[in-house]
Short mmCIF file of C-alpha atoms in Angstrom, two decimals:
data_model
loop_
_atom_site.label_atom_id
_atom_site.label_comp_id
_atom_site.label_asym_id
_atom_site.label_seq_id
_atom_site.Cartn_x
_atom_site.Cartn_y
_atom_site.Cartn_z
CA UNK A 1 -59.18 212.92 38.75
CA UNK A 2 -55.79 212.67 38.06
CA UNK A 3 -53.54 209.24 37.65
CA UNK A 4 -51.98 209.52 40.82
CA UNK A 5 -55.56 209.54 42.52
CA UNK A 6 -57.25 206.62 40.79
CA UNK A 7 -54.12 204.50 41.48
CA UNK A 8 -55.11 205.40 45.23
CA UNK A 9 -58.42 203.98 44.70
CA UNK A 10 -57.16 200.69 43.59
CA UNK A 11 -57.30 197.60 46.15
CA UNK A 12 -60.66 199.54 47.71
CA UNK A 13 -63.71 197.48 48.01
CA UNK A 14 -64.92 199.83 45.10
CA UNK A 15 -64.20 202.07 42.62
CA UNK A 16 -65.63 205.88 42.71
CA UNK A 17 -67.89 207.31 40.03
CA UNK A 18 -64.62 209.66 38.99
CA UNK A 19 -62.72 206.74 39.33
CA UNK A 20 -64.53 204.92 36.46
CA UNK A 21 -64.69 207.53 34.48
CA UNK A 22 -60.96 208.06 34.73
CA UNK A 23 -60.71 204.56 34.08
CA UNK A 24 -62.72 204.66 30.68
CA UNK A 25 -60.83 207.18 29.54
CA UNK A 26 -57.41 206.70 30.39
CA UNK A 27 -55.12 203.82 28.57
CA UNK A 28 -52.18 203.95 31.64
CA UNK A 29 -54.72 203.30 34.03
CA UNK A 30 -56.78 200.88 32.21
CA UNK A 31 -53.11 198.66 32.21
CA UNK A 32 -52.29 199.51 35.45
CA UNK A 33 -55.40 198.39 36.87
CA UNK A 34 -55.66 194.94 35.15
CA UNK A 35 -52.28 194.54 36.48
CA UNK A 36 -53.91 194.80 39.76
CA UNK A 37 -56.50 192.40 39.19
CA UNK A 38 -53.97 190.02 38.24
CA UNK A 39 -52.09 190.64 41.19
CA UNK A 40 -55.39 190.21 43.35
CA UNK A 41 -56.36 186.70 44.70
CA UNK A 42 -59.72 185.28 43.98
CA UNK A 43 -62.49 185.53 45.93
CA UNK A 44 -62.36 183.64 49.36
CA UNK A 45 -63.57 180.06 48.65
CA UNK A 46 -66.26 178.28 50.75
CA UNK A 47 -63.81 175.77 51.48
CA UNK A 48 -61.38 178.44 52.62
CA UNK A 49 -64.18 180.03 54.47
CA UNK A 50 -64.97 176.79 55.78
CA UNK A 51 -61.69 176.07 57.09
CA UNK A 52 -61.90 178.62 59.85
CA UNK A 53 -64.64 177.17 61.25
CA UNK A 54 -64.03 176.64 64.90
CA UNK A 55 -60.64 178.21 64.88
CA UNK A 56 -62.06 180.59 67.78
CA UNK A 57 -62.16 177.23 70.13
CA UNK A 58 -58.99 175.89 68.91
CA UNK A 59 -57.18 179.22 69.43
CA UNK A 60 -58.88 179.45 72.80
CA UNK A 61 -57.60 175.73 73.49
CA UNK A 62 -54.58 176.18 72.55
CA UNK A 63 -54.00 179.86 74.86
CA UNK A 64 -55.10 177.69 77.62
CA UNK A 65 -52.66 175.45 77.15
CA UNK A 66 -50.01 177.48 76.35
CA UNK A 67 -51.14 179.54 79.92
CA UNK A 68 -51.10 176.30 81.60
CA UNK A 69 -47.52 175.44 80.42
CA UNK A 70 -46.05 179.34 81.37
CA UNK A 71 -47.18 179.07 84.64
CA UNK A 72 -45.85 175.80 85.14
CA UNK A 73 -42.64 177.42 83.87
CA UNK A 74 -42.97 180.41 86.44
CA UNK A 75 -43.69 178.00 89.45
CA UNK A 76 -40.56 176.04 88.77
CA UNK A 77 -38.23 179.06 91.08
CA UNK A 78 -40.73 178.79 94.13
CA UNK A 79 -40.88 175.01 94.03
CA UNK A 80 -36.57 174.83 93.75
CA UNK A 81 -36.54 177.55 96.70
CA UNK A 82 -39.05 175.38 98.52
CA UNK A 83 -37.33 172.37 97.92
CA UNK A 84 -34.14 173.75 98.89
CA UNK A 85 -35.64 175.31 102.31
CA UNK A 86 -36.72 171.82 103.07
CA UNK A 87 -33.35 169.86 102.97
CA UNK A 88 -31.92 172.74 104.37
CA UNK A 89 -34.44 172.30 107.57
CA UNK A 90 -34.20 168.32 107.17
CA UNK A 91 -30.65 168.65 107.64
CA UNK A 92 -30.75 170.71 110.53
CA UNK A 93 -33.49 168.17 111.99
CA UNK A 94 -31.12 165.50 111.24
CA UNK A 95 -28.18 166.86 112.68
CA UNK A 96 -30.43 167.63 115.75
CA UNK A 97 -31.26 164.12 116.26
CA UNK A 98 -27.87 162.19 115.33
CA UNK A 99 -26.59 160.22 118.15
CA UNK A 100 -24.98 161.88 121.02
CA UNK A 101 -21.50 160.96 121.66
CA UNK A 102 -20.18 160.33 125.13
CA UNK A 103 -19.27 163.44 127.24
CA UNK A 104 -15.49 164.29 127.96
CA UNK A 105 -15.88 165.84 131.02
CA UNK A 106 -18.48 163.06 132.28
CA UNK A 107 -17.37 161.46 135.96
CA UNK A 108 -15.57 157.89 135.51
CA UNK A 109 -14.87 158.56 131.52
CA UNK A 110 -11.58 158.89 130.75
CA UNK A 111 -11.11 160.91 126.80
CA UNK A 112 -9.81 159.14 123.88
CA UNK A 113 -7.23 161.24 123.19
CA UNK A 114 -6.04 160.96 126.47
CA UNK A 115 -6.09 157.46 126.75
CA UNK A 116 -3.38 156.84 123.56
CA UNK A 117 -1.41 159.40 125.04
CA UNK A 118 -1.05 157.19 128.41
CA UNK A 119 -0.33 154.17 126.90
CA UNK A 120 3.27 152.56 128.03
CA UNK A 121 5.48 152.12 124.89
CA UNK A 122 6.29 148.83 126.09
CA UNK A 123 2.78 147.29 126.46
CA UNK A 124 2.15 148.31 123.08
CA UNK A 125 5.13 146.00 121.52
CA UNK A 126 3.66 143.44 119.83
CA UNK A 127 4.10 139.83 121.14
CA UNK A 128 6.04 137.09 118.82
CA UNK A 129 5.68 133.57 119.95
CA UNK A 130 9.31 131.94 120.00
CA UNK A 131 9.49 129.31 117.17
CA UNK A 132 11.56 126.18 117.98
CA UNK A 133 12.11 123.08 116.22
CA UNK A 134 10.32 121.55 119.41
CA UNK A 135 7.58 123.81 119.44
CA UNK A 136 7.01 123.28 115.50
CA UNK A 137 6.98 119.46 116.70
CA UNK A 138 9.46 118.54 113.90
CA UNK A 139 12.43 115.45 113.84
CA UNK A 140 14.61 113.91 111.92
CA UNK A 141 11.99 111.90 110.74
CA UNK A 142 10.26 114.37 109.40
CA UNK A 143 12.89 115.75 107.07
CA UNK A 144 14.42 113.23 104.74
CA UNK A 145 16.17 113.64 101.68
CA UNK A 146 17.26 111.31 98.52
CA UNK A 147 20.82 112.34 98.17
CA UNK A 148 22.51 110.55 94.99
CA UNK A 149 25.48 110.70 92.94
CA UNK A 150 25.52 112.91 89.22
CA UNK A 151 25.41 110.27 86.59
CA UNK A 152 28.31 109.68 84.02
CA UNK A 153 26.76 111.37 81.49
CA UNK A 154 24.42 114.34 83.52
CA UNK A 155 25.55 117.60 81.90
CA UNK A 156 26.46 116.19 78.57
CA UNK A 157 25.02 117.87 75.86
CA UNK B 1 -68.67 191.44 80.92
CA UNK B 2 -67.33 193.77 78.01
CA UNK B 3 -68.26 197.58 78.50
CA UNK B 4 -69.64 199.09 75.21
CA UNK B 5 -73.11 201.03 74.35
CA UNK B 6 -76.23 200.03 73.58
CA UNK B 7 -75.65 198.65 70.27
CA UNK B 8 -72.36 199.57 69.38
CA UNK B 9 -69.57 196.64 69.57
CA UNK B 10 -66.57 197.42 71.76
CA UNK B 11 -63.21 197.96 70.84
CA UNK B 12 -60.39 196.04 70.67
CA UNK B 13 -58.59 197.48 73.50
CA UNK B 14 -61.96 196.94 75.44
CA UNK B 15 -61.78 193.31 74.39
CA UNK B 16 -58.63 192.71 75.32
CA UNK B 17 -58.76 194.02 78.62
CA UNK B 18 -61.68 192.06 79.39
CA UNK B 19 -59.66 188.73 77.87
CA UNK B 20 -56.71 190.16 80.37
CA UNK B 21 -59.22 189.59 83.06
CA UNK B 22 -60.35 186.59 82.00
CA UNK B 23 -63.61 186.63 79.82
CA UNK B 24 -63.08 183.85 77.36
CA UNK B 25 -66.19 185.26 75.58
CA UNK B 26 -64.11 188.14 74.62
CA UNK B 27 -61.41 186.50 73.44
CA UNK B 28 -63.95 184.33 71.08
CA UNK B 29 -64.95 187.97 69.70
CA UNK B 30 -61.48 189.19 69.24
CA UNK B 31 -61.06 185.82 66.40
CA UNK B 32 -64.56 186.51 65.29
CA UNK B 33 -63.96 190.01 64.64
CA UNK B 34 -60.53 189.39 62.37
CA UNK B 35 -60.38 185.92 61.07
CA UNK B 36 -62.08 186.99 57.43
CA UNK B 37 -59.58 189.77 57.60
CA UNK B 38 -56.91 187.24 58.10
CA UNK B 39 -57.82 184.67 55.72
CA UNK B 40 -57.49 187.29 52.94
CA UNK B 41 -54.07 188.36 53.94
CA UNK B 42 -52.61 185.05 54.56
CA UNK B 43 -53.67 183.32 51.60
CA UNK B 44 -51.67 184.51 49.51
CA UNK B 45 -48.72 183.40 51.54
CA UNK B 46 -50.22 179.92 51.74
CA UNK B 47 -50.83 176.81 49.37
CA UNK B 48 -53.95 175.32 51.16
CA UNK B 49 -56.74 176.49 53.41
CA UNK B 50 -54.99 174.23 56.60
CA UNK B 51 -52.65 176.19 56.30
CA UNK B 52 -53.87 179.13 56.47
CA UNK B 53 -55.95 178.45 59.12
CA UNK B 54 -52.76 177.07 61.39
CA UNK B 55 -51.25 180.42 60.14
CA UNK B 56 -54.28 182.39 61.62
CA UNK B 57 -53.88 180.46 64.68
CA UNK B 58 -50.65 181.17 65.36
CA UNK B 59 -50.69 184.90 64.73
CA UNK B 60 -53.81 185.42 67.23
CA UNK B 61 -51.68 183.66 69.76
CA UNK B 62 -49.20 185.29 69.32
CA UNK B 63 -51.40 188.77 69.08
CA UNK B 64 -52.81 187.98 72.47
CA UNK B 65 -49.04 187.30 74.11
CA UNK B 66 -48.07 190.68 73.02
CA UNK B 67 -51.75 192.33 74.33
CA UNK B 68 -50.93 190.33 77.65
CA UNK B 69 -47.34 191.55 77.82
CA UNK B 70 -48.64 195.09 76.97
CA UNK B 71 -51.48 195.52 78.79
CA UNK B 72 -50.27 196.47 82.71
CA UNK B 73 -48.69 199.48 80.49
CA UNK B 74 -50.80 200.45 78.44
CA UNK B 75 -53.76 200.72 81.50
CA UNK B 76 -51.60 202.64 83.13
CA UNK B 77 -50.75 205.19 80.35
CA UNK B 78 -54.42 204.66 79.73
CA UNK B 79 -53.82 203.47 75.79
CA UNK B 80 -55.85 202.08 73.29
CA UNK B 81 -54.40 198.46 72.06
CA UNK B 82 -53.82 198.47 68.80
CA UNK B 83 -54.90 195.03 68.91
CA UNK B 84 -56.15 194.48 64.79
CA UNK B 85 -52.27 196.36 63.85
CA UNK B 86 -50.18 193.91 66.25
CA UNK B 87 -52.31 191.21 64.97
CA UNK B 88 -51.97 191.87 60.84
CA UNK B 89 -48.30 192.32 60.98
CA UNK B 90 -47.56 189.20 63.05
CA UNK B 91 -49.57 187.85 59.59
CA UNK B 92 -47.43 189.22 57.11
CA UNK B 93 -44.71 187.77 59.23
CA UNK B 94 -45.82 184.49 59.77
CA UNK B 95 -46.54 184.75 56.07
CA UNK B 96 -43.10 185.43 54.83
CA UNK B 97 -41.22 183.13 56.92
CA UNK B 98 -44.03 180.24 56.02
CA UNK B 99 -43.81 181.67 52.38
CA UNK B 100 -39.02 181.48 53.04
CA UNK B 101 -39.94 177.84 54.69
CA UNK B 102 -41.78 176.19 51.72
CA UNK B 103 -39.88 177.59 48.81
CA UNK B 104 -36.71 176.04 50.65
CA UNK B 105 -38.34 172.97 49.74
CA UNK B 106 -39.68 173.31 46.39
CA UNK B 107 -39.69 176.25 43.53
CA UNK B 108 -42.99 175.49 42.61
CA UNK B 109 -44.84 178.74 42.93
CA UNK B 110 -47.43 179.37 45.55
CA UNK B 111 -50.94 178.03 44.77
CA UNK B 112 -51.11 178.94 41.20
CA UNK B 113 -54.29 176.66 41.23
CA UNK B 114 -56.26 179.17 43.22
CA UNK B 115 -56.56 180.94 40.09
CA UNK B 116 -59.79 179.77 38.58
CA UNK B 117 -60.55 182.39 35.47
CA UNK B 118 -63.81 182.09 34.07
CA UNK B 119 -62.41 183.12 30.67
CA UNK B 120 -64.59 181.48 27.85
CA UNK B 121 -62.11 180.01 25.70
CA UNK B 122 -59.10 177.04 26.85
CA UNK B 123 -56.35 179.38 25.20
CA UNK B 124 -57.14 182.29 26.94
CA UNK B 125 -58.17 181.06 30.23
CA UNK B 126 -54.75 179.24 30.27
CA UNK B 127 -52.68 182.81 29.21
CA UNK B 128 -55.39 184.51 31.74
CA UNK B 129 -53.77 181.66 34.75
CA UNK B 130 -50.18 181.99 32.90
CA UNK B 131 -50.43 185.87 33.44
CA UNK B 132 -52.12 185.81 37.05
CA UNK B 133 -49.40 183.42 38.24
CA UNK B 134 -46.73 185.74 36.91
CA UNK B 135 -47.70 188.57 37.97
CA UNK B 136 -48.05 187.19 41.99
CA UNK B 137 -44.53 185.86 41.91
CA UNK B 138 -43.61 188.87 41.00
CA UNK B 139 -45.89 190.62 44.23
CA UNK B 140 -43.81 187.67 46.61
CA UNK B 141 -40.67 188.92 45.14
CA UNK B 142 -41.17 192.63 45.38
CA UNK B 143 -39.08 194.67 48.51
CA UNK B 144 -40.76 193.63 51.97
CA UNK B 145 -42.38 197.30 52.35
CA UNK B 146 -43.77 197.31 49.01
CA UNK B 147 -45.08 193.55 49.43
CA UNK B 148 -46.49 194.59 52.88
CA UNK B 149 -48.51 197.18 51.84
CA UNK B 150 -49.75 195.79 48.48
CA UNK B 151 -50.71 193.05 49.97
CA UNK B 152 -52.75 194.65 53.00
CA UNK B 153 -54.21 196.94 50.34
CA UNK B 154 -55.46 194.71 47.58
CA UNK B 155 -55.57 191.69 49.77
CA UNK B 156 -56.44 192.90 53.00
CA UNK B 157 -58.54 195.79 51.49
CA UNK B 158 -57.71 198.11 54.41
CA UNK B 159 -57.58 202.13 53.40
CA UNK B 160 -54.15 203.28 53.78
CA UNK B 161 -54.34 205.09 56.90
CA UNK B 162 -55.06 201.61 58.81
CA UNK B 163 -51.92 199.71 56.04
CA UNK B 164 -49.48 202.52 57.81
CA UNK B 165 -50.80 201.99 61.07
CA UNK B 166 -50.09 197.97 60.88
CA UNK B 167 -46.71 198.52 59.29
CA UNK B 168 -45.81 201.34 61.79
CA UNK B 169 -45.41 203.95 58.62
CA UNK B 170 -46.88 207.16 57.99
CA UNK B 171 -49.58 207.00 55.76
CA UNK B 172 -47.99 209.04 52.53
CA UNK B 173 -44.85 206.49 53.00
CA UNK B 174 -47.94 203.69 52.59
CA UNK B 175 -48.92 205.45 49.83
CA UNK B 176 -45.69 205.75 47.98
CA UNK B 177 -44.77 202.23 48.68
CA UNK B 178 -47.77 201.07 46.78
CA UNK B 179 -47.19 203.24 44.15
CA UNK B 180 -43.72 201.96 43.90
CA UNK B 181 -45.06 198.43 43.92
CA UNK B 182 -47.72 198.90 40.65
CA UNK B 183 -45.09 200.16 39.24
CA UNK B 184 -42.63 197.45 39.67
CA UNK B 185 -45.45 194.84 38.84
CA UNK B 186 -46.66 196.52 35.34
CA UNK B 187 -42.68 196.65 34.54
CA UNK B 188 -42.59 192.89 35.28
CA UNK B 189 -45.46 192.30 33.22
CA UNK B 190 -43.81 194.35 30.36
CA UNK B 191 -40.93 191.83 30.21
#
């Protein structure tokens, strides 16, 4: 066995008989192969071991989950295109039952539009009540006002 | 329920397709089947067993996404899924980035107190732990190939041809990598 070969064999479960001997009688290898070994983690503790207990139902949990959310995800397109089809068809249903507004063409109806456009200019002026001092109801009487002479001294400063 | 012989497990691929269709029970083999596997891989990337179990979570899930996505394709090309590959190097990556995430933190190195020696004596079982914890910081900071197939080799224990099949390498690149990677570690050791 040459050095090349037994490094192969390290990190298998187990040495080969040539291996060994290689081992015994080579001083490379013999360093190379504690080198390994101090590289190499201990052996799997029970409480390691331990702590994978149940992680086949957790895993399993937590696919179905993670399946329940994706779907959720990929329904989220047909519910928007269902939703939209609906307002679409509520509007049309809406618009189908608005009010109806009169007919133009019905017997005894005259149109809007042509109504305004028949309308004398001179009906349309507005009216202004006249405002007199009789129609306010005002007199003399009414209006009075202290009229007096500047003092001597008003505008002094 | 999951085709397979009288007395011979099925394969992963079988397992999977019977998951695809819905057979939780295969799905509980599948995590069965690779969880020790797992454990030994992702240790090394982790400081505590919680970890490594959230780790192992995590890379299943994400194992199974990729066998869902591939699936359709691969039954009608009428491929085996390399189910236990897709699964270990998910690991290694979970692993690095968990390994990138917690030494962002702090430069203590990782889990140094895993290394129980039963060395006789106080002196030497402390230069036995000094040496051990060297020598794995110096297995985190060797070049992602080498690291990847050390690690599924001495950690993992897998034989090379099943390293180069996870990693997506032929198996005499596997083999040169690890070479490359003793080497590196004795020189480190040398220092």
């Amino acid at each position: 066995m040459t050095c090349e070969d037994f490094e192969l064999e390290l990190g298998a479960p187990a040495l080969s008989e040539a291996g060994r001997a290689h081992l015994q009688a080579c001083a490379s290898c013999r360093e190379t192969y504690e080198v390994v070994a101090l590289a190499a983690l201990p052996e799997v503790a029970a409480t390691e071991r331990a702590a994978l207990a149940g992680l086949e139902a957790s895993t399993l949990a937590a696919w179905q989950a993670k399946t329940r959310r994706r779907d959720l995800v990929a329904r989220v397109p047909s519910l928007a295109l269902a939703a939209g089809l609906g307002a679409v068809v509520a509007t049309g249903v809406m618009w189908k039952l608005r009010p109806a507004a009169p007919l133009a063409d019905a017997p005894g109806v005259t149109p809007v539009a042509a109504q305004a456009n028949d309308v004398d200019p001179e009906l349309e002026a507005p009216v202004v009540p006249e405002l007199s001092a009789e129609a306010l109801n005002l007199s003399d009487d009414d209006v009075s006002f202290e009229v007096a002479w500047p003092s001597a001294t008003e505008g002094d400063l | 329920m999951v085709p397979g012989g009288a007395g011979e497990s099925p394969s992963d691929g079988a397992l999977c397709r019977a998951f695809g269709a819905g057979d939780t029970a295969a799905f509980g083999e599948l995590v069965r089947r690779h969880q020790a596997l797992l454990l030994k891989v992702l240790r090394r990337y982790t400081r505590g067993p919680e970890d490594t179990r959230d780790l192992a979570q995590r890379a299943f899930l994400q194992a199974f996404e990729a066998a869902r996505r591939a699936l359709p394709r691969l039954q009608q090309a009428d491929g085996e899924v390399p189910f236990k590959a897709w699964l270990l190097r998910i690991a290694i990556n979970l692993g690095k980035n968990h390994l990138r995430d917690a030494t962002r933190w702090t430069a203590v190195p990782v889990d140094d107190a895993r290394s129980a020696s039963a060395a006789a004596g106080a002196q030497e079982q402390l230069e036995r732990a000094e040496a051990e914890a060297a020598v794995r910081r110096a297995v985190l900071a060797l070049p992602r190939r080498q690291r990847e197939v050390f690690t599924l080799r001495v950690d993992g224990g897998l034989p090379f041809a099943e390293v180069a099949q996870a990693l997506g390498i032929t198996e005499g690149n596997a083999k040169t990598n690890f070479h490359h990677a003793v080497k590196r570690l004795k020189e480190a050791t040398q220092r």
